[in-house]
Short mmCIF file of C-alpha atoms in Angstrom, two decimals:
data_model
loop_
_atom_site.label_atom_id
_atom_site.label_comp_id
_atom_site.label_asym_id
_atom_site.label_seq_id
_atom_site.Cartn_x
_atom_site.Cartn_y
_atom_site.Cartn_z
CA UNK A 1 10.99 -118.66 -21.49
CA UNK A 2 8.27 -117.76 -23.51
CA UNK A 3 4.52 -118.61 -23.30
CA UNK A 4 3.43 -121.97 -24.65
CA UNK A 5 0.93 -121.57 -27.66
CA UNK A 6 -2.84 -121.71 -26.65
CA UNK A 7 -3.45 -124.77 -28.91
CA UNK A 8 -1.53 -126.56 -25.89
CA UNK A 9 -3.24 -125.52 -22.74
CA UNK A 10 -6.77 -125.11 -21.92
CA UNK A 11 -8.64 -122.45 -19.61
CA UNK A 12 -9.08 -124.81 -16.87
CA UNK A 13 -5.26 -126.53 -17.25
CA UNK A 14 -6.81 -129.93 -18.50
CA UNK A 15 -4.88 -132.41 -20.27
CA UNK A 16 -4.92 -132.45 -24.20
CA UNK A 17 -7.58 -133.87 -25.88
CA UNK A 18 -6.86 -137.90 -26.45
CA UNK A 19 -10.70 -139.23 -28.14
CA UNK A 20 -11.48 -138.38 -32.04
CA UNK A 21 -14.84 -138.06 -33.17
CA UNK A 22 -16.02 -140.08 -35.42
CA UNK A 23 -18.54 -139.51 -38.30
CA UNK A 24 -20.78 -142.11 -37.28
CA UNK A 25 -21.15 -139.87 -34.06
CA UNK A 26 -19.27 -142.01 -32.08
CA UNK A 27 -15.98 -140.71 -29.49
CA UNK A 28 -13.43 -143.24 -29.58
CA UNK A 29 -10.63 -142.36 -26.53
CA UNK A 30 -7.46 -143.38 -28.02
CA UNK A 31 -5.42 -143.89 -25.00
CA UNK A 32 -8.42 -146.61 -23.74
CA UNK A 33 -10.43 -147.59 -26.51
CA UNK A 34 -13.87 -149.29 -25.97
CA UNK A 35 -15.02 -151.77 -28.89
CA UNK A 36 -18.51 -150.13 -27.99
CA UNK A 37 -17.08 -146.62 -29.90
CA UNK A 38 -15.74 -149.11 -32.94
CA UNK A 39 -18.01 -148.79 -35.56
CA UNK A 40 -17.14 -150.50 -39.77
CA UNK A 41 -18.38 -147.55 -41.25
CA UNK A 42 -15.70 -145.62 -39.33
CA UNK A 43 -13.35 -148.09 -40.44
CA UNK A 44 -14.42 -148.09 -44.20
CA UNK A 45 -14.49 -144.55 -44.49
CA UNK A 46 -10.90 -143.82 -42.69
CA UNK A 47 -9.07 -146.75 -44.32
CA UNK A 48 -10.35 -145.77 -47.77
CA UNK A 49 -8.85 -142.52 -47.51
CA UNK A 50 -5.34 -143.67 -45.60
CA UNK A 51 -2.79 -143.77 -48.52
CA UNK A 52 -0.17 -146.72 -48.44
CA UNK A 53 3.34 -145.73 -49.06
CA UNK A 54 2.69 -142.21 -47.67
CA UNK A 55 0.80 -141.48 -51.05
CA UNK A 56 4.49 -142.11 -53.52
CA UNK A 57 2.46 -144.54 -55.36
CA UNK A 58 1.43 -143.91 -59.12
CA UNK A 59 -2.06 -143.25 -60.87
CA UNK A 60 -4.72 -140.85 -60.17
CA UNK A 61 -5.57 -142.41 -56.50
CA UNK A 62 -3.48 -143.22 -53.86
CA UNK A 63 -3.60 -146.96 -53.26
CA UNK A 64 -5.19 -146.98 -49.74
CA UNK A 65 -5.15 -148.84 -47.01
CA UNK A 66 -8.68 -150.46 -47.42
CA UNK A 67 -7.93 -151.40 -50.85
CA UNK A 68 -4.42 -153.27 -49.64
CA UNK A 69 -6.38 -155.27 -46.96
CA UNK A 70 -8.99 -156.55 -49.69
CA UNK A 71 -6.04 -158.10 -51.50
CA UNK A 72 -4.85 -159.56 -47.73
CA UNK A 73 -7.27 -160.91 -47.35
CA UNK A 74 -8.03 -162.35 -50.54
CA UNK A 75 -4.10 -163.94 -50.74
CA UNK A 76 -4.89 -165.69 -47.06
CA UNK A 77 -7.98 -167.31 -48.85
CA UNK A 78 -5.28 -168.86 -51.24
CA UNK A 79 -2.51 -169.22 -48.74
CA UNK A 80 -4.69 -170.45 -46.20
CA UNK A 81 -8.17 -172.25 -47.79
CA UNK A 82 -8.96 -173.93 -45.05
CA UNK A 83 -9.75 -170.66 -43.01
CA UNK A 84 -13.02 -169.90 -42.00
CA UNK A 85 -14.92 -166.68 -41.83
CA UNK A 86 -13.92 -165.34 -38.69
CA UNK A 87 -10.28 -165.62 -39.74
CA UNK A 88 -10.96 -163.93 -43.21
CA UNK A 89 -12.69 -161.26 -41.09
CA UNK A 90 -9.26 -160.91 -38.92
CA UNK A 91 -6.91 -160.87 -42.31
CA UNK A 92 -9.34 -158.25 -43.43
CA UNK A 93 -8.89 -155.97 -40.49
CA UNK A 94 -5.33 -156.42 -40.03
CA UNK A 95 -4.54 -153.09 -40.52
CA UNK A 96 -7.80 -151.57 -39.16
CA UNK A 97 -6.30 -149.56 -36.19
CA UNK A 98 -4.63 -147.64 -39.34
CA UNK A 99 -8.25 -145.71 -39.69
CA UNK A 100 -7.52 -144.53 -36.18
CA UNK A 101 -3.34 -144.42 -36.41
CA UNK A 102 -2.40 -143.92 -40.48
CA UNK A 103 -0.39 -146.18 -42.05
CA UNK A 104 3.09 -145.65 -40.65
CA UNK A 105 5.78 -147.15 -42.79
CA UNK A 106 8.17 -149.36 -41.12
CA UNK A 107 11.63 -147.58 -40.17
CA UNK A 108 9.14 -145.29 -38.22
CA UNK A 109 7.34 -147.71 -36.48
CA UNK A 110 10.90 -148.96 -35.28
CA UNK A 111 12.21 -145.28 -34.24
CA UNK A 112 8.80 -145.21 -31.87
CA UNK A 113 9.47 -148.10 -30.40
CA UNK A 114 7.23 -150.52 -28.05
CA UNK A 115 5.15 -147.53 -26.38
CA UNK A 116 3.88 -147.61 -30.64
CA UNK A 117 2.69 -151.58 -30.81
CA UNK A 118 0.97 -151.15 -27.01
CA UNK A 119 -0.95 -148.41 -28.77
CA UNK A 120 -1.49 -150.19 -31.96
CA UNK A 121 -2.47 -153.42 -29.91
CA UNK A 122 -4.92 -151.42 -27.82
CA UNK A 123 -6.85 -150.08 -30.99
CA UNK A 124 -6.19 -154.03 -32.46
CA UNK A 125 -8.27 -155.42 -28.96
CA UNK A 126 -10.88 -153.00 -29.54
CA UNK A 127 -11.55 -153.65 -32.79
CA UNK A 128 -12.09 -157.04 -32.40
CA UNK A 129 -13.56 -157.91 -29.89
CA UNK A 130 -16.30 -155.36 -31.15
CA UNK A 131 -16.82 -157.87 -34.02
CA UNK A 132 -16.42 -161.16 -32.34
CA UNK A 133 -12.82 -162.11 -32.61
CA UNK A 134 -10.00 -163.17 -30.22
CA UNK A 135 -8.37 -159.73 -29.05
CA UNK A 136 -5.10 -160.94 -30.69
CA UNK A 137 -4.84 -163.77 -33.53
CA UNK A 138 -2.75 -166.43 -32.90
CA UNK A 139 1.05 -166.60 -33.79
CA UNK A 140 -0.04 -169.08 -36.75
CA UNK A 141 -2.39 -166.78 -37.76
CA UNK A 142 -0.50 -163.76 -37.75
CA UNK A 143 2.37 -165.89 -39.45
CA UNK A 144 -0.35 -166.55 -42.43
CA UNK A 145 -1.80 -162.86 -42.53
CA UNK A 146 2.26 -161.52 -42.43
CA UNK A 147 3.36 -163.64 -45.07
CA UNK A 148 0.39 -162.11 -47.71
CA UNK A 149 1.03 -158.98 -46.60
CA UNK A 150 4.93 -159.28 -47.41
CA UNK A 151 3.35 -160.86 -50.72
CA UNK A 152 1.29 -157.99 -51.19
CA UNK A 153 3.54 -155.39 -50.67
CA UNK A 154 6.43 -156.35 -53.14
CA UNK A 155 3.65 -156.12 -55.87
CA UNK A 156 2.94 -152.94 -54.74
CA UNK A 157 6.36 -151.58 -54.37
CA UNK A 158 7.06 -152.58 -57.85
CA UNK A 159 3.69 -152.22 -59.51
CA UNK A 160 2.99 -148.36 -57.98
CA UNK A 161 5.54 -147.28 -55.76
CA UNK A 162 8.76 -147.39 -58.01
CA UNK A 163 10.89 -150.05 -57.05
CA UNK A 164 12.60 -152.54 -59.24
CA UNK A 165 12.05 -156.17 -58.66
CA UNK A 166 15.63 -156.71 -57.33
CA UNK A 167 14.69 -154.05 -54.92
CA UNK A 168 11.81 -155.39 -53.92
CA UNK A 169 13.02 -158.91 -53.78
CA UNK A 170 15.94 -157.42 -51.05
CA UNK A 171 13.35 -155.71 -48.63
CA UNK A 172 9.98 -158.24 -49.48
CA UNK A 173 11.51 -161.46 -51.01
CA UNK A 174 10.38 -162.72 -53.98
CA UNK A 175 6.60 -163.89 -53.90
CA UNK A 176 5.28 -167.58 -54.26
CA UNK A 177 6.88 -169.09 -58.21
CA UNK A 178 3.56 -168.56 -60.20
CA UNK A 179 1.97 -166.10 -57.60
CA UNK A 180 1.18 -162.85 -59.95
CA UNK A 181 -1.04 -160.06 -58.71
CA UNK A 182 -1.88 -156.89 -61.02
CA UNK A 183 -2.80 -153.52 -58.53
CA UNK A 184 -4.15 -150.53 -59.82
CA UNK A 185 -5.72 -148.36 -57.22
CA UNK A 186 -9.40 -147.29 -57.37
CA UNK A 187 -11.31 -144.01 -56.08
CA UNK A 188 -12.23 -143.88 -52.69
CA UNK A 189 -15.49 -144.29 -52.83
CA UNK A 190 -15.30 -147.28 -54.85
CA UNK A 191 -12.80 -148.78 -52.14
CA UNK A 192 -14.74 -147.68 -49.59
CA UNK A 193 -17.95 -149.69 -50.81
CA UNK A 194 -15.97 -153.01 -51.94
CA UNK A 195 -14.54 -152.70 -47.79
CA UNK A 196 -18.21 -152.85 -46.46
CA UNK A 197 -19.25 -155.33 -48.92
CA UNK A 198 -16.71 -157.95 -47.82
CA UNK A 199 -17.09 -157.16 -44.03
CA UNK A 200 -20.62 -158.13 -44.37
CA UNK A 201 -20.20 -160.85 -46.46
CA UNK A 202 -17.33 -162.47 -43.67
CA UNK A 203 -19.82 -161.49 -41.01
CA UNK A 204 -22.84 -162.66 -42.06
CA UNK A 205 -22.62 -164.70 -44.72
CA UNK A 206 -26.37 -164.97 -45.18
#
């Protein structure tokens, strides 16, 4: 057998690499995240730049990640008025381990199996308790957050990512009788700024 490639050993036979660096600075080990490495800015940035639908969407931008969780959020808001700001906060980071992750669509998630949602639920811990929140919401709560997601994404499979409704409708179901969103994505920067403007709003609203 041959050699394996240098990229996979080191000099002194250490284990690969498992932190990323940040741009805030910050290392965040992904195999034990600390919410002390979590930082929004990190968050905002990597979100804003993580393409739903693996980038097959239409337009000039790829409809990101950060821009999908504004809309989550905002649907929970209707779906849910009574909610208060710390369970905004947790519709708005529902997908926040994505800035770490990507956004993986679904029949992958599956093939990876449970070693996948430890990971994801590790990152999910972090990230939340570094702003407050119960490690894990509550099965109403992720019941609300689910359903506008599902809502969410049948608007965007039909509005950008080329399904028909009856498609959508099969894999989604059909979203609330009146319910009508319109998507179109935005740049990244522009995202990236709306992200950090509702964060702060949700987490101190003075």
């Amino acid at each position: 057998m041959g050699r394996l490639p240098r990229t996979q050993i080191s000099a002194k036979g250490e284990a690969p690499r498992a932190w990323q660096r940040m741009l805030s600075g910050r290392r965040l080990d992904l195999l034990d995240p600390s919410p002390l490495d979590v930082e929004i800015e990190d968050i905002a940035h990597g979100l804003a730049r993580v393409a739903r639908w693996n980038g097959q969407t239409i337009g000039a931008h790829a409809f990101s990640v950060a821009q999908h969780s504004l809309v989550v959020e905002e649907l929970c808001r209707k779906l849910a008025p009574n909610w208060d700001r710390s369970l905004r906060l947790t519709a708005l980071l529902h997908d926040a381990p994505e800035y770490v992750i990507g956004d993986m669509i679904s029949p992958f998630k599956a093939a990876l199996g449970l070693d996948y949602k430890a990971f994801e639920g590790k990152l999910e811990a972090a990230i939340h308790l570094r702003f407050g929140l119960p490690a894990h919401p509550t099965p109403a709560v992720k019941a609300v957050i689910k359903r506008a997601d599902i809502i969410c994404a049948y608007f965007e499979a039909v509005q950008l990512a080329g399904f028909t409704p009856a498609e959508a409708k099969r894999f989604f179901g059909a979203p609330p009788r009146g319910m009508e969103l319109k998507l179109k994505p935005a740049p990244t920067g522009q995202v990236q700024e709306a992200f950090l403007k509702r964060f702060r709003a949700l987490i101190d609203p003075a």
